[in-house]
């Protein structure tokens, strides 16, 4: 299967290397990035050299499966291409899907293309998937980060929160996923993923804690439903190349690709 990668940054590089070295059955044929130098640098690190596409339309022409590891802005365009050109896609910038849920519905009904959402920086999506086969009553996400990881978010600026003055774990925000998306647009992939896999953007509750003692991002969620109750927690190590991206997010992309081509499928 011919694979293209949109976005040659932290995740794109790790996924490209895995396709090049570890995954039989996939061939990386094309990459693109708005910063061409990133694509050129990525290719240098690979044994089999893919082409550089000028844009995602060109990249789609040369591939069967497109990995998005760029930004939320490209997600809508990519989903349209998936529907129109009958391509399969894997989305990392899950937050970008929330504005395009109509296209996800179209893909759900279509038999011509598929969309993959790796669990990214959250864990427990397998359990939530099983739980949603029956009624889920609640999903509450609690994300704890070092204060500076929240710097620049609209909510912090609008409320005049002085992150430097936080000297103990402090609840900064509580609301639903829809409100969290507007308040912290750069921290939304996890809540978006949970809401898509669980009870939707309005019913998924989000709490954000700034904790000055933390060196890792900690995500916990609690879900209750007919299945019982689950408490899931992960402490994420930042990627060496980009502290904003948890290493496990890139690993989940690799695992999703391996599951796709493997005849042994683990997890729900
Ligand atoms: N699902 C999750 O849990 C999860 C976890 C971490 C990161 N992410 C998301 O995955 C995406 C990639 O993360 P990363 O750490 O690799 O980021 P990064 O900044 O290291 O790399 C992104 C690359 O994409 C390129 N790019 C940006 N916009 C583009 C566009 N419109 N077209 C083509 N290229 C474009 C950039 O130039 C850069 O090289 C981000 O949107 C990030 O929010 C998701």
CSV table of N, CA and C in Angstrom, one decimal, residues 108 127-136 195-199 227:
chain,number,residue,atom,x,y,z
A,108,UNK,N,-18.5,7.5,7.4
A,108,UNK,CA,-19.2,6.4,8.1
A,108,UNK,C,-20.1,5.7,7.2
A,127,UNK,N,-11.2,0.5,25.9
A,127,UNK,CA,-12.2,0.2,26.9
A,127,UNK,C,-13.5,1.1,26.6
A,128,UNK,N,-13.3,2.3,26.2
A,128,UNK,CA,-14.4,3.2,26.0
A,128,UNK,C,-15.2,2.7,24.7
A,129,UNK,N,-14.4,2.2,23.8
A,129,UNK,CA,-15.0,1.6,22.6
A,129,UNK,C,-16.0,0.5,22.9
A,130,UNK,N,-15.5,-0.3,23.8
A,130,UNK,CA,-16.3,-1.5,24.2
A,130,UNK,C,-17.5,-0.9,25.0
A,131,UNK,N,-17.3,0.0,25.9
A,131,UNK,CA,-18.3,0.5,26.8
A,131,UNK,C,-19.5,1.2,26.0
A,132,UNK,N,-19.1,1.8,24.9
A,132,UNK,CA,-20.1,2.6,24.1
A,132,UNK,C,-21.1,1.7,23.3
A,133,UNK,N,-20.8,0.4,23.4
A,133,UNK,CA,-21.8,-0.6,22.8
A,133,UNK,C,-23.1,-0.6,23.7
A,134,UNK,N,-23.0,-0.1,24.9
A,134,UNK,CA,-24.2,0.1,25.7
A,134,UNK,C,-24.2,1.5,26.3
A,135,UNK,N,-25.1,1.9,27.1
A,135,UNK,CA,-25.2,3.3,27.6
A,135,UNK,C,-24.0,3.7,28.4
A,136,UNK,N,-23.4,4.9,28.1
A,136,UNK,CA,-22.4,5.5,28.9
A,136,UNK,C,-23.0,6.7,29.6
A,195,UNK,N,-14.2,12.6,23.3
A,195,UNK,CA,-15.6,12.9,23.0
A,195,UNK,C,-16.1,12.1,21.7
A,196,UNK,N,-15.2,12.0,20.7
A,196,UNK,CA,-15.6,11.2,19.5
A,196,UNK,C,-15.8,9.7,19.9
A,197,UNK,N,-14.9,9.2,20.8
A,197,UNK,CA,-15.0,7.8,21.1
A,197,UNK,C,-16.1,7.5,22.2
A,198,UNK,N,-16.5,8.6,22.9
A,198,UNK,CA,-17.4,8.4,24.0
A,198,UNK,C,-18.8,9.0,23.8
A,199,UNK,N,-19.0,10.1,24.6
A,199,UNK,CA,-20.4,10.6,24.7
A,199,UNK,C,-20.6,12.0,23.9
A,227,UNK,N,-21.5,-0.7,31.7
A,227,UNK,CA,-20.4,-1.7,31.8
A,227,UNK,C,-19.8,-1.6,33.2
